[in-house]
mmCIF file of C-alpha atoms in Angstrom:
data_model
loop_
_atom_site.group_PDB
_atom_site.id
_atom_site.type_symbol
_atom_site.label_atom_id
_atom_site.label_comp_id
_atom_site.label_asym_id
_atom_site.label_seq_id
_atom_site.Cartn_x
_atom_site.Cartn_y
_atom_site.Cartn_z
ATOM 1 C CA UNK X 91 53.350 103.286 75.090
ATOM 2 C CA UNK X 92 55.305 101.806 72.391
ATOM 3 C CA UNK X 93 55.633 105.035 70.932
ATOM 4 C CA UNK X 94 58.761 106.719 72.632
ATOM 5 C CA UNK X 95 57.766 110.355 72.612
ATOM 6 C CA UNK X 96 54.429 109.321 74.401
ATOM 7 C CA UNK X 97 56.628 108.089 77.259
ATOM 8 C CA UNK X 98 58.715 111.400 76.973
ATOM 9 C CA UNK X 99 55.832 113.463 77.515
ATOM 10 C CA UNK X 100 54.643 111.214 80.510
ATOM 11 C CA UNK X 101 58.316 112.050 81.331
ATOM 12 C CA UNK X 102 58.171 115.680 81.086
ATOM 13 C CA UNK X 103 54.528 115.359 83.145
ATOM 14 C CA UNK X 104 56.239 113.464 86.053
ATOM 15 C CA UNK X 105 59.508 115.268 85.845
ATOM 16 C CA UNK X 106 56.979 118.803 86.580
ATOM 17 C CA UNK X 107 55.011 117.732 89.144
ATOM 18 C CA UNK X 108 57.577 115.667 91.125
ATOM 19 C CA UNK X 109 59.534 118.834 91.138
ATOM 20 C CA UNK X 110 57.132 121.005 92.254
ATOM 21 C CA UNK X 111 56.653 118.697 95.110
ATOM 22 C CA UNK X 112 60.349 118.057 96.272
ATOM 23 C CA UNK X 113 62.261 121.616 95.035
ATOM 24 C CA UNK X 114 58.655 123.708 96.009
ATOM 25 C CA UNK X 115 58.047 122.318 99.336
ATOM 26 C CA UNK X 116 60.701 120.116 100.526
ATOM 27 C CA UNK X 117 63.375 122.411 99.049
ATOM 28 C CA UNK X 118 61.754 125.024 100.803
ATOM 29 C CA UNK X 119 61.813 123.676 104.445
ATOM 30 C CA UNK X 120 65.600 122.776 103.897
ATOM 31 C CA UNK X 121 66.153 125.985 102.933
ATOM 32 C CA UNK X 122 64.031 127.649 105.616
ATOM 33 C CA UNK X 123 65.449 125.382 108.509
ATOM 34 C CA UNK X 124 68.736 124.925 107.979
ATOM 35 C CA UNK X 125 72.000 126.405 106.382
ATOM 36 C CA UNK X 126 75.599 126.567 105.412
ATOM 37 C CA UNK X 127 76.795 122.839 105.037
ATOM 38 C CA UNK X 128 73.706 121.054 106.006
ATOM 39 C CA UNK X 129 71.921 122.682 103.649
ATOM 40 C CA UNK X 130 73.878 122.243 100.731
ATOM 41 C CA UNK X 131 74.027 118.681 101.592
ATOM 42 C CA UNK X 132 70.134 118.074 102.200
ATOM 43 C CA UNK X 133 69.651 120.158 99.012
ATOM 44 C CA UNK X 134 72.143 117.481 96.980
ATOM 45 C CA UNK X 135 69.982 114.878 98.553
ATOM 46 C CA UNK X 136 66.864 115.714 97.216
ATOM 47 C CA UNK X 137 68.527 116.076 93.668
ATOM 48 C CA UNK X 138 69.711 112.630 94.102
ATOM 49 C CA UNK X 139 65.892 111.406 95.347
ATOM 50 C CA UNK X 140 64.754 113.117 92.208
ATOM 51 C CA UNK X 141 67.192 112.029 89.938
ATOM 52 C CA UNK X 142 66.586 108.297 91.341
ATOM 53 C CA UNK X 143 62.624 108.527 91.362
ATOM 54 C CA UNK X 144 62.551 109.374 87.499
ATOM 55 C CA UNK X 145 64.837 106.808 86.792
ATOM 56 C CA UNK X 146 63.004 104.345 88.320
ATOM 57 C CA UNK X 147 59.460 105.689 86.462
ATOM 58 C CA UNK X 148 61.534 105.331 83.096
ATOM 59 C CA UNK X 149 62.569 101.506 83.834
ATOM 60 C CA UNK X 150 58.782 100.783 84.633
ATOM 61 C CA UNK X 151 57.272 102.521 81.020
ATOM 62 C CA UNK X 152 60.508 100.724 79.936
ATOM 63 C CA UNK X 153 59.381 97.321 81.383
ATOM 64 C CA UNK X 154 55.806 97.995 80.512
ATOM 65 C CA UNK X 155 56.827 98.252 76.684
ATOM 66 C CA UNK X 156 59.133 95.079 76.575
ATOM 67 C CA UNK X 157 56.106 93.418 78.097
ATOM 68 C CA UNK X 158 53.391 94.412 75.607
ATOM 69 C CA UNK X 159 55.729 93.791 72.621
#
């Protein structure tokens, strides 16, 4: 993965399918279970879950191409 739109496109392949599983389905029960305040705040959680898990991903393809070089 040296080549950095590879590890964009693994990115963009993530990025889907991790949201389809937290704003389809977890986004879903938050919304379907709860609402005014707690909602908005369980709803900015899972952004911030999200935001963290694909940061994380990127510093592993980014530690997996400082290793290979």
């Amino acid at each position: 993965m040296n080549v950095p739109t590879d590890r964009l496109l693994i990115m963009l392949i993530v990025a889907t399918g991790f949201s389809v599983l937290v704003a389809g389905w977890a986004g879903g029960l938050v919304n379907a279970e709860t609402g005014g305040w707690e909602e908005i705040g369980l709803v900015v959680g899972l952004g911030i879950v999200f935001l963290a898990v694909l940061l994380g991903i990127w510093r592993v393809f980014s530690g997996i191409d400082e290793n290979s070089s």
